[in-house]
Amino acid sequence: MTEEKQNIDLNIFSEFPVPKMEEWIETVEKSLKGIPVNRLYTHTYEGIQLKPIYLKEDASHLLHMSDLPGEGSYVRGTQRLGNAGTPWKVAQEIYGETPEMYNERLKKDIERGLTMINIPFDEAVQNGLDADEANSDSVGKNGMSFTSIEDWKIALNGIDITKYPIYLQAGYSTSVLLASFLAFADKESVNKNKLTVFGGFDYFGTLAMTSTAPFDYERALDLYEQTTNWTVKHASNIRTILIQGEPYARAGASAVQELGFAISAGVEILRSLVDRGIGIEQAAKQIYFSFSIGSNVFMEIAKFRSAKMIWAKIIEAFGGSEEAKKMYIHARTSTYNKTKFDPYVNMLRTTTEAFSAAVGGVDSMHVAPFDEPVRNPDEFSRRISRNTQIILQEESQLNKVADPAGGSWYVESLTNELAEKAWNLFTQVEQHGGMNAALKNDFVQSNIANIANKRQLDYEIRKSRIVGTNMYPNLDEKRLSSHEEQQTIQGRIEEVSIYKSGNDVSGIKIETYNDMINAFRNGATIGKVMSHIGNKMITINPLSIRRAAESFEQLREAMDKYVQKNGLKPKVFLANLGPIPKHKARADFVSGFFAAGGFESITNDGFLTAEEVAKATSESGAIAAVICGSDESYLEIGTEVAKQIKEQSEHMKLYLAGNPTEDLADKLKVAGVDEFVHLKANCYDILVRLQEAKGVLA
């Protein structure tokens, strides 16, 4: 392409007049047939009102609009070429209950596009216990079982650990696990300056999620200080301080809350380390962030852009350099909105989430396999989730652009507004004495609970939809089954016991980080070293970790158990009034409404008289009936239909589809209607009452 052809006349559209906002509003209201345009505004859980259209004046005044990628506020990314220079790392979590299983799966995934080694460790390790000392249910659960550096030799056998960044996930035990990894690297004669490792723990995030910590904040700072000083001297590409947003997102937090509380945690740790004499350059470069990716595409894009802008401002205030201002972001698709029922829909959810993170400019990403809520992911689900990232990079060509959302008036305005609200929340945390105090006095928990409860109510009334769960459930779906593991947990426990019996490390002393590394080099176990770390148990009120679909899933699971025990699924009879066009819309609505609780509906073409519908209802064998018809039919025969149904089926729960006037509703209740089913009704509460009344829900 010649240079002449590359010169684009930016005034080419100048002949077209730019419409005024008033003209647009007038045209829209005409198309809405008199409905005011403010009905098109959307109110979010972040307290942000989204407009139906954004104009130049919504963003042109923002200070960051003149910034280029890799400079200024870093809102457009920390690299000048963005993904076109260095694409985000494909950092899929690999679940292997044992080191052998992990190694087998890791090799397969590396051959198929994995570019970062992401290792979640089991609950035993996260609790600081060896497999033979932990509850057997925690061994191999949600991650790899680990004991000593011998396990590193197995888990990473045949892998060039200098070629791939390594991401360790073990809660409070991560700094100790990092020491074991460094001991392993010594044994293998690996140049530690060639290693890139993310080996930190998030004290505040883990405390918020689990409600307990094996040591207090001062002890956590000791570990942060020791690991920072060690890596500055010996391994410049290792980060040792993690700040997470996921714990707050998993409890139902908004994007503002996830960002605000994560920033608050980062500032408190940063300030504490600087107070201990660690320079801002060293401290800032040790910190990396991990955020959840929610389902609101543009809100999530704005969240990641806002995070980089806020963090750059904070480091600047501490006196940090341009390099220190660059925020590293790892992202993980949300667990909050994933489902056990109709789990294949999770593929669609994670795809849009991954797109948001890629456009938002994250540095590494895990896309959760669709079966994660049900079981340890299998090879098929791992492949699909891994390929989601590869397709976004290679086929959607998101690895060819830098900040593709930059310049969008909508995204730029949303980025700024989200940053302002997150900053305001950060200042509130500061007023409470910082993140440590805010967690202890329940400010964080209550703040998130307010939003989480609003979210939950919206799911219960089905204002917010979960496809396959509270909307459009498939009652005939075949549930996913758990996989048989290749090696029993009991076998793993025995292996660990045998190893420990041959390695006496009872005399170890740990005062420095080098002592910790040497202990592992001499055969110490994770449990042994962790026993030297804790100083006292800290307890706070936890966040309420949940998935949005859990309440409806419990109803479906209760129904499945009931059917297994009794052989028959309780059914709801649709008492349809009049011909099909008169009742179909409400009958279809009712079928979906009760299906969310596992109830099947018995439908028909409609009845013309109260006698006919009452007789059909009593003969249906259903445990409940719903009168479905037009408003006119309710006025004409609604009360008589209800009366006759109750006379012939007195123990049957009776509903009416619709939200009649108060006067008519009173008459229908007297005639026998128990409840009304409509768009504003609390679907979950109604289903719970029906299941309890019929012995489905104990």
XYZ file of C-alpha atoms in Angstrom:
698
model
C 0.000 0.000 0.000
C 1.465 3.350 -1.010
C 1.879 6.226 1.385
C -0.544 8.250 -0.723
C -3.277 5.651 -0.226
C -2.654 5.608 3.515
C -3.485 9.310 3.815
C -7.143 9.400 4.762
C -9.213 12.533 4.401
C -10.694 12.873 7.871
C -13.132 15.489 6.595
C -14.731 13.083 4.155
C -17.966 13.014 6.174
C -18.106 16.746 6.820
C -20.896 17.180 4.282
C -23.237 15.306 6.607
C -24.714 17.488 9.366
C -24.154 16.300 12.931
C -27.555 15.891 14.588
C -28.155 17.593 17.886
C -29.022 15.574 20.981
C -32.472 17.157 21.090
C -33.170 15.952 17.550
C -32.110 12.439 18.450
C -34.348 12.406 21.526
C -37.302 13.660 19.501
C -36.813 10.938 16.877
C -36.410 8.210 19.493
C -39.525 9.208 21.415
C -41.509 9.098 18.185
C -40.330 5.544 17.572
C -41.169 4.706 21.194
C -44.678 6.061 20.609
C -44.556 8.610 23.386
C -42.593 6.615 25.957
C -39.975 8.986 27.472
C -36.383 8.382 26.432
C -35.274 8.027 30.059
C -36.808 4.557 29.963
C -33.776 3.596 27.854
C -31.352 4.432 30.654
C -29.932 1.473 32.579
C -29.080 1.548 36.283
C -26.237 -0.776 37.279
C -25.156 -2.322 40.575
C -22.153 0.005 40.410
C -24.429 3.007 40.881
C -23.751 4.094 37.310
C -26.518 5.145 34.943
C -25.809 3.948 31.415
C -27.077 6.186 28.642
C -28.631 4.844 25.431
C -26.146 6.900 23.408
C -22.809 8.588 24.159
C -21.476 11.674 22.405
C -18.093 13.320 22.012
C -18.756 15.687 24.903
C -19.138 12.693 27.239
C -15.450 11.862 26.878
C -13.507 14.630 25.130
C -12.820 16.507 28.390
C -11.271 13.500 30.161
C -7.590 13.946 31.013
C -6.524 10.520 29.794
C -8.006 10.900 26.298
C -4.701 12.124 24.852
C -2.700 9.233 26.340
C -1.195 6.609 24.066
C -0.702 2.935 24.977
C 2.326 2.410 27.182
C 2.457 5.919 28.618
C 0.693 8.513 30.748
C -2.096 7.076 32.877
C -1.589 3.576 31.405
C -5.356 3.386 30.955
C -4.605 2.207 27.413
C -2.205 -0.475 28.623
C 1.301 -0.747 29.977
C 2.844 -1.698 26.614
C 3.181 0.624 23.643
C 2.079 -2.076 21.191
C -0.428 -3.741 23.516
C -1.333 -7.292 22.537
C 0.312 -6.714 19.170
C 3.646 -6.555 20.983
C 3.167 -9.185 23.679
C -0.182 -11.012 23.724
C -1.655 -11.915 27.076
C -0.489 -15.246 28.497
C -2.772 -18.255 28.141
C -2.650 -19.259 31.809
C -5.142 -22.079 32.184
C -5.387 -23.627 35.642
C -4.646 -27.345 35.438
C -6.201 -29.588 38.041
C -4.248 -32.726 38.853
C -4.879 -34.382 42.191
C -1.334 -35.766 42.279
C 1.960 -34.490 40.813
C 1.895 -37.355 38.295
C -1.559 -36.405 37.044
C -0.622 -32.744 36.919
C 2.484 -33.415 34.833
C 0.574 -35.537 32.335
C -2.056 -32.843 31.799
C 0.461 -30.004 31.777
C 2.461 -31.547 28.940
C -0.663 -32.039 26.841
C -1.817 -28.471 27.405
C 1.589 -26.959 26.609
C 1.604 -28.838 23.306
C -1.785 -27.290 22.564
C -1.162 -23.625 23.243
C -0.635 -23.042 26.976
C 1.890 -20.226 27.477
C 1.919 -19.922 31.280
C 2.008 -22.665 33.928
C -0.795 -22.071 36.420
C -0.810 -24.415 39.429
C -3.693 -24.464 41.912
C -2.855 -26.484 45.028
C -5.310 -28.555 47.035
C -7.103 -27.508 50.196
C -4.671 -29.449 52.389
C -1.769 -27.349 51.104
C -3.803 -24.154 51.418
C -4.436 -25.087 55.050
C -0.696 -25.601 55.560
C -0.949 -29.361 56.125
C 0.708 -32.440 54.694
C -1.598 -34.970 53.070
C -1.224 -37.478 55.914
C -2.182 -34.844 58.513
C -5.110 -33.251 56.694
C -8.715 -34.322 56.404
C -8.724 -36.825 53.538
C -11.524 -34.875 51.832
C -9.166 -31.923 51.389
C -6.370 -33.941 49.751
C -6.426 -33.450 45.989
C -9.500 -31.222 46.264
C -9.486 -28.227 43.920
C -5.820 -28.629 43.120
C -2.603 -30.599 43.282
C -1.446 -32.359 46.425
C 2.074 -31.269 47.405
C 4.524 -32.258 50.122
C 8.194 -31.696 49.241
C 10.525 -30.739 46.401
C 10.302 -34.345 45.227
C 6.813 -33.452 44.040
C 8.228 -30.608 41.938
C 10.475 -33.085 40.175
C 7.425 -35.116 39.209
C 4.989 -32.293 38.445
C 7.462 -30.409 36.232
C 9.295 -33.384 34.754
C 10.294 -32.668 31.162
C 9.333 -28.973 31.389
C 11.770 -26.113 30.798
C 10.788 -23.933 33.741
C 12.762 -20.965 32.384
C 10.606 -20.914 29.236
C 7.197 -20.438 30.864
C 6.022 -18.022 33.563
C 4.763 -19.951 36.590
C 1.718 -18.918 38.623
C 1.342 -20.497 42.086
C -2.007 -20.586 43.913
C -1.971 -21.863 47.473
C -3.554 -19.221 49.669
C -1.531 -18.373 52.767
C 0.945 -21.153 51.902
C 2.085 -19.609 48.616
C 5.208 -17.862 49.924
C 6.302 -21.125 51.510
C 5.571 -23.023 48.305
C 7.684 -20.492 46.452
C 10.568 -21.341 48.787
C 10.147 -25.024 47.932
C 10.159 -24.160 44.231
C 13.361 -22.149 44.628
C 14.943 -25.076 46.475
C 13.920 -27.302 43.576
C 15.445 -24.816 41.108
C 18.704 -24.953 43.099
C 18.703 -28.741 42.964
C 18.201 -28.560 39.192
C 20.960 -25.908 38.846
C 18.560 -23.425 37.261
C 19.603 -19.780 36.977
C 16.960 -18.086 39.119
C 17.253 -14.823 37.194
C 15.810 -16.698 34.227
C 12.702 -17.658 36.201
C 9.441 -15.742 35.999
C 7.270 -16.699 38.954
C 4.141 -15.262 40.520
C 4.453 -16.659 44.012
C 2.627 -14.403 46.434
C -0.412 -14.637 48.670
C -3.186 -12.137 49.279
C -3.584 -11.712 53.017
C -6.716 -9.570 52.959
C -8.501 -11.326 50.105
C -7.916 -14.780 51.551
C -8.960 -13.621 55.009
C -12.157 -12.109 53.600
C -13.016 -15.331 51.779
C -12.095 -17.904 54.438
C -12.677 -15.799 57.607
C -9.492 -17.152 59.238
C -5.743 -16.683 58.919
C -2.937 -18.687 60.583
C -1.033 -15.484 61.309
C -1.742 -11.802 61.841
C -1.105 -8.937 59.456
C 2.288 -8.121 60.976
C 3.438 -11.687 60.340
C 2.142 -11.412 56.783
C 4.224 -8.264 56.384
C 7.265 -10.163 57.688
C 6.793 -12.662 54.856
C 6.234 -9.908 52.289
C 9.367 -8.123 53.484
C 11.510 -11.273 53.516
C 10.423 -12.424 50.069
C 10.793 -8.934 48.602
C 14.327 -8.502 49.942
C 15.295 -11.998 48.780
C 13.985 -11.609 45.237
C 15.525 -8.157 44.808
C 18.923 -9.741 45.498
C 18.538 -13.123 43.803
C 15.663 -13.279 41.298
C 14.447 -10.060 39.721
C 11.528 -11.601 37.788
C 9.720 -13.103 40.765
C 6.705 -11.316 42.253
C 5.750 -12.161 45.815
C 2.698 -10.067 46.734
C -0.732 -10.882 45.328
C -3.774 -8.609 45.502
C -7.046 -10.260 44.475
C -10.416 -8.941 43.453
C -11.971 -12.402 43.036
C -12.952 -12.979 46.685
C -15.175 -9.911 46.577
C -16.608 -10.785 43.153
C -17.367 -14.330 44.327
C -19.497 -12.815 47.081
C -21.543 -10.811 44.572
C -19.632 -7.531 44.624
C -20.032 -4.938 41.904
C -17.153 -3.915 39.647
C -16.716 -0.780 41.779
C -16.440 -2.849 44.953
C -14.062 -5.415 43.479
C -11.802 -2.680 42.198
C -12.109 -0.407 45.222
C -11.354 -3.083 47.815
C -8.486 -4.559 45.794
C -6.901 -1.127 45.448
C -7.398 -0.534 49.182
C -5.605 -3.787 49.998
C -2.759 -2.905 47.659
C -2.292 0.546 49.167
C -2.268 -0.754 52.736
C 0.400 -3.352 51.972
C 2.424 -0.889 49.915
C 2.324 1.724 52.670
C 3.307 -0.854 55.300
C 6.307 -2.047 53.290
C 7.490 1.509 52.655
C 7.183 2.175 56.396
C 9.446 -0.844 56.949
C 12.121 0.723 54.780
C 11.487 -0.990 51.452
C 11.745 1.412 48.534
C 8.670 2.133 46.454
C 10.410 0.783 43.336
C 11.082 -2.587 44.929
C 7.714 -2.842 46.666
C 5.625 -1.856 43.632
C 7.368 -4.331 41.348
C 6.569 -7.179 43.756
C 2.814 -6.600 43.556
C 0.548 -8.202 40.989
C -3.239 -8.158 40.790
C -5.799 -10.801 39.952
C -9.384 -9.901 39.082
C -12.549 -11.770 38.271
C -14.163 -11.213 34.858
C -17.886 -10.555 35.156
C -20.638 -10.852 32.576
C -21.219 -7.151 31.822
C -18.943 -6.833 28.784
C -18.337 -3.087 28.711
C -18.301 -2.693 32.489
C -15.533 -5.287 32.686
C -13.533 -3.658 29.897
C -13.803 -0.390 31.802
C -12.846 -2.098 35.071
C -9.498 -3.317 33.778
C -8.729 0.031 32.163
C -9.732 1.884 35.352
C -7.564 -0.370 37.500
C -4.427 0.513 35.552
C -5.229 4.220 35.723
C -5.880 4.221 39.482
C -2.811 2.155 40.331
C -0.565 4.400 38.240
C -1.867 7.420 40.166
C -1.212 5.705 43.482
C 2.356 4.713 42.633
C 2.965 8.240 41.356
C 1.764 9.604 44.708
C 4.280 7.328 46.457
C 7.035 8.717 44.222
C 7.397 5.688 41.980
C 8.916 5.693 38.511
C 7.114 5.166 35.215
C 8.112 1.501 35.263
C 6.853 1.040 38.832
C 3.477 2.508 37.824
C 2.773 -0.385 35.459
C 0.156 -2.735 36.889
C 0.294 -6.472 36.174
C -3.202 -7.970 35.878
C -4.109 -11.638 35.838
C -7.774 -12.329 35.155
C -10.034 -15.290 35.778
C -13.542 -15.802 34.431
C -16.184 -15.395 37.099
C -17.406 -18.259 39.263
C -20.410 -16.218 40.428
C -22.540 -16.638 37.301
C -21.671 -20.240 36.383
C -24.176 -23.088 36.683
C -24.365 -26.804 37.403
C -27.517 -27.252 35.333
C -27.225 -26.802 31.569
C -23.473 -26.295 32.108
C -22.705 -25.999 28.398
C -24.132 -22.469 28.568
C -21.046 -21.706 30.673
C -19.051 -21.819 27.425
C -20.968 -18.799 26.157
C -20.509 -16.975 29.442
C -16.748 -17.514 29.565
C -16.325 -16.500 25.921
C -17.791 -13.033 26.434
C -15.866 -12.662 29.690
C -12.571 -13.605 28.033
C -13.278 -11.074 25.293
C -13.788 -8.342 27.911
C -10.501 -9.139 29.618
C -8.585 -9.266 26.338
C -9.972 -5.927 25.179
C -9.441 -4.490 28.666
C -5.734 -5.278 28.422
C -4.968 -7.996 30.980
C -1.525 -9.625 31.047
C -2.577 -13.233 31.645
C -5.869 -15.069 31.790
C -7.589 -18.260 32.899
C -10.849 -19.193 31.173
C -12.696 -21.647 33.401
C -13.811 -24.955 31.826
C -17.583 -25.214 31.490
C -17.805 -28.162 33.921
C -15.864 -26.455 36.732
C -18.945 -26.046 39.009
C -19.654 -29.781 38.749
C -16.334 -31.633 38.779
C -12.619 -31.439 38.107
C -12.445 -30.447 34.426
C -11.696 -33.187 31.896
C -9.544 -33.031 28.769
C -12.450 -31.935 26.558
C -13.539 -29.037 28.769
C -9.915 -27.942 29.248
C -9.439 -27.926 25.481
C -12.533 -25.815 24.869
C -11.564 -23.212 27.478
C -7.949 -23.059 26.321
C -8.989 -22.739 22.689
C -11.334 -19.888 23.600
C -8.275 -17.774 24.333
C -6.360 -18.991 21.301
C -9.284 -18.201 18.990
C -9.581 -14.708 20.467
C -5.885 -14.169 19.811
C -5.399 -15.844 16.453
C -8.778 -15.791 14.705
C -10.417 -12.735 16.243
C -6.967 -11.131 15.958
C -7.042 -9.448 19.335
C -3.283 -10.064 19.389
C -2.933 -7.571 16.546
C -4.234 -4.474 18.336
C -3.497 -2.187 21.259
C -6.449 -1.046 23.378
C -9.194 -1.623 20.780
C -11.763 0.042 23.074
C -9.765 3.250 23.260
C -11.570 6.274 21.871
C -15.044 4.832 22.306
C -17.038 7.593 23.969
C -19.035 4.990 25.853
C -16.033 3.008 27.111
C -13.942 6.083 27.918
C -16.789 7.698 29.848
C -17.537 4.449 31.661
C -13.847 3.950 32.472
C -13.651 7.371 34.077
C -16.904 7.053 36.025
C -15.952 3.609 37.302
C -12.538 4.894 38.372
C -14.113 7.804 40.249
C -16.527 5.554 42.128
C -13.817 3.012 42.955
C -11.612 5.834 44.221
C -14.454 7.102 46.386
C -14.835 3.621 47.909
C -11.082 3.483 48.483
C -11.263 6.764 50.425
C -14.086 5.324 52.546
C -11.883 2.343 53.419
C -9.099 4.745 54.351
C -11.515 6.585 56.649
C -12.202 3.259 58.387
C -8.488 2.878 59.083
C -7.454 0.871 56.030
C -8.317 -2.561 54.697
C -7.284 -4.503 57.796
C -9.562 -2.430 60.026
C -12.359 -2.342 57.424
C -12.465 -6.143 57.365
C -12.440 -6.416 61.138
C -15.275 -3.904 61.594
C -17.376 -5.523 58.819
C -17.387 -2.486 56.539
C -16.271 -4.579 53.571
C -18.658 -7.445 54.310
C -21.736 -5.270 54.827
C -20.942 -3.106 51.821
C -20.784 -6.132 49.529
C -23.787 -7.804 51.168
C -25.973 -4.833 50.222
C -25.224 -5.327 46.530
C -25.202 -9.129 46.710
C -28.676 -9.136 48.254
C -29.982 -6.869 45.486
C -28.467 -9.190 42.910
C -30.003 -12.227 44.570
C -33.451 -10.663 44.680
C -33.207 -9.839 40.981
C -32.397 -13.484 40.261
C -35.246 -14.672 42.467
C -37.805 -12.497 40.687
C -36.085 -13.346 37.394
C -35.373 -9.741 36.540
C -31.834 -11.054 36.051
C -31.821 -14.219 34.004
C -29.676 -17.322 34.275
C -30.314 -19.280 31.094
C -30.895 -22.937 31.865
C -31.556 -22.283 35.546
C -34.116 -19.632 36.437
C -35.051 -19.148 32.769
C -35.538 -21.772 30.053
C -34.526 -24.792 32.171
C -34.201 -28.130 30.403
C -35.908 -30.678 32.644
C -34.771 -33.554 30.419
C -31.057 -32.747 30.485
C -28.543 -35.449 31.342
C -26.452 -34.308 34.293
C -22.666 -34.351 34.119
C -21.090 -37.133 36.156
C -17.893 -37.077 38.189
C -14.759 -38.671 36.765
C -12.994 -41.639 38.300
C -9.531 -40.574 39.416
C -6.421 -42.388 38.249
C -4.958 -42.690 41.717
C -6.830 -42.915 44.969
C -6.397 -40.208 47.561
C -5.595 -42.903 50.081
C -2.648 -43.955 47.944
C -1.372 -40.397 47.917
C -1.676 -40.146 51.702
C 0.341 -43.344 52.110
C 3.063 -42.022 49.782
C 3.428 -38.891 51.872
C 3.576 -40.870 55.106
C 6.340 -43.086 53.716
C 8.333 -40.063 52.522
C 8.136 -38.376 55.919
C 9.212 -41.488 57.779
C 12.469 -41.449 55.810
C 13.205 -37.742 56.247
C 13.751 -36.483 59.782
C 13.679 -32.679 59.766
C 12.593 -32.199 63.355
C 15.573 -29.963 64.110
C 15.018 -27.293 61.479
C 14.946 -23.641 62.473
C 13.407 -20.966 60.286
C 14.217 -17.320 60.878
C 14.938 -16.067 57.362
C 13.682 -16.835 53.879
C 16.984 -18.551 53.113
C 16.319 -20.822 56.105
C 12.995 -21.738 54.533
C 14.595 -22.572 51.193
C 17.327 -24.617 52.884
C 14.736 -26.539 54.897
C 13.070 -27.705 51.703
C 16.436 -28.449 50.153
C 17.087 -30.752 53.125
C 13.808 -32.641 52.786
C 11.273 -30.600 54.783
C 7.586 -30.831 53.951
C 5.081 -28.054 53.375
C 3.338 -28.900 56.642
C 6.562 -28.805 58.624
C 7.650 -25.423 57.304
C 4.173 -23.905 57.639
C 4.109 -24.944 61.296
C 6.967 -22.474 61.836
C 5.150 -19.619 60.091
C 1.901 -19.172 61.982
C 1.872 -17.069 65.124
C -1.817 -16.803 66.062
C -5.204 -17.520 64.565
C -7.061 -14.487 63.222
C -10.828 -14.668 62.752
C -13.278 -12.248 61.150
C -16.786 -12.461 59.762
C -16.443 -13.953 56.271
C -17.868 -12.825 52.992
C -20.829 -14.902 51.875
C -19.290 -16.749 48.929
C -21.975 -17.890 46.532
C -22.962 -18.559 42.971
C -26.014 -16.754 41.652
C -27.664 -20.007 40.574
C -27.253 -21.895 43.849
C -30.714 -21.236 45.263
C -32.505 -22.499 42.156
C -30.047 -25.393 41.823
C -30.957 -26.527 45.326
C -34.608 -26.687 44.269
C -33.753 -28.741 41.199
C -31.551 -31.097 43.206
C -34.274 -31.513 45.832
C -36.676 -32.446 43.042
C -34.212 -34.985 41.616
C -33.875 -36.656 45.022
C -37.642 -36.688 45.448
C -38.105 -38.387 42.081
C -35.409 -40.961 42.847
C -37.173 -41.807 46.094
C -40.803 -41.699 44.926
C -40.546 -42.512 41.241
C -42.855 -39.735 40.041
C -42.195 -36.060 39.425
C -44.859 -33.707 40.856
C -46.676 -31.889 38.093
C -48.498 -28.585 37.730
C -51.761 -28.493 35.776
C -52.368 -25.497 33.531
C -56.037 -24.599 33.867
C -56.206 -22.778 30.549
C -59.269 -20.637 29.873
C -60.575 -20.061 26.367
C -58.968 -20.773 22.989
C -55.187 -20.970 22.562
C -54.593 -17.313 21.587
C -56.299 -16.228 24.816
C -54.125 -18.241 27.204
C -50.911 -19.299 25.434
C -48.693 -16.385 26.465
C -49.458 -16.849 30.153
C -49.395 -20.647 29.918
C -45.903 -20.555 28.392
C -44.768 -18.120 31.072
C -46.133 -20.376 33.823
C -44.476 -23.494 32.379
C -41.079 -21.805 32.524
C -41.806 -20.320 35.939
C -42.457 -23.677 37.609
C -39.829 -25.529 35.572
C -37.226 -23.451 37.423
C -38.131 -25.554 40.467
C -38.151 -28.840 38.555
C -41.939 -29.022 38.111
C -43.335 -30.277 34.814
C -46.494 -28.693 33.449
C -49.544 -30.478 32.062
C -50.943 -28.327 29.293
C -54.000 -28.419 27.042
C -55.843 -26.409 24.394
C -58.101 -24.636 26.892
C -61.577 -24.913 28.414
C -64.707 -22.825 27.963
C -66.500 -23.383 31.270
C -65.615 -23.536 34.939
C -67.068 -27.048 35.161
C -64.800 -28.363 32.381
C -61.617 -26.913 33.765
C -62.378 -28.012 37.352
C -63.079 -31.588 36.226
C -59.893 -31.760 34.127
C -57.865 -30.359 36.982
C -59.120 -32.921 39.499
C -58.397 -35.779 37.065
C -54.905 -34.565 36.145
C -53.047 -36.046 39.102
C -51.192 -32.756 39.534
C -50.188 -31.347 42.916
C -50.933 -27.760 41.877
C -52.896 -25.861 39.255
C -52.475 -22.480 37.614
C -55.393 -20.632 36.057
C -54.170 -19.152 32.761
C -56.273 -16.838 30.657
C -56.911 -13.279 29.594
C -57.777 -10.434 31.940
C -61.289 -10.499 30.474
C -61.746 -14.197 31.259
C -60.644 -13.591 34.843
C -63.322 -10.936 35.223
C -65.956 -13.158 33.658
C -65.341 -16.601 35.206
C -62.124 -16.375 37.225
C -63.694 -16.568 40.665
C -66.054 -19.369 39.622
C -63.183 -21.399 38.161
C -61.167 -21.003 41.360
C -64.151 -21.927 43.506
C -64.952 -25.102 41.570
C -61.320 -26.240 41.403
C -60.993 -25.902 45.171
C -64.286 -27.722 45.747
C -63.119 -30.724 43.706
C -59.412 -30.569 44.684
C -59.287 -28.976 48.113
C -55.700 -30.033 48.886
C -54.317 -28.705 45.616
C -52.280 -25.490 45.601
C -53.995 -23.033 43.286
C -52.351 -20.140 41.461
C -53.483 -17.588 38.920
C -51.238 -16.257 36.148
C -51.318 -12.484 36.225
C -51.346 -9.526 38.575
C -55.023 -8.536 38.927
C -56.342 -5.391 40.529
C -56.550 -5.367 44.313
C -60.330 -5.732 44.255
C -60.291 -8.724 41.893
C -57.364 -10.286 43.732
C -59.326 -10.209 46.994
C -62.287 -11.944 45.341
C -60.028 -14.595 43.782
C -58.370 -15.295 47.136
C -61.768 -15.787 48.767
C -62.648 -18.181 45.932
C -59.536 -20.263 46.606
C -56.512 -18.802 44.785
C -53.436 -19.171 47.001
C -50.941 -17.019 45.089
C -50.478 -15.011 41.914
C -47.764 -15.734 39.361
C -46.537 -12.773 37.294
C -43.416 -10.935 36.137
C -42.846 -9.195 39.472
C -43.562 -12.247 41.637
C -40.699 -13.805 43.585
C -40.317 -17.023 41.627
C -37.894 -18.578 44.101
C -40.080 -17.952 47.163
C -43.166 -19.362 45.445
C -41.295 -22.492 44.373
C -39.872 -23.006 47.859
C -43.329 -22.817 49.411
C -44.716 -25.292 46.888
C -41.863 -27.758 47.366
C -42.181 -27.538 51.140
C -45.964 -27.978 51.012
C -45.650 -31.118 48.900
C -42.745 -32.690 50.770
C -40.146 -32.155 48.058
C -38.004 -29.779 50.079
C -37.354 -31.047 53.572
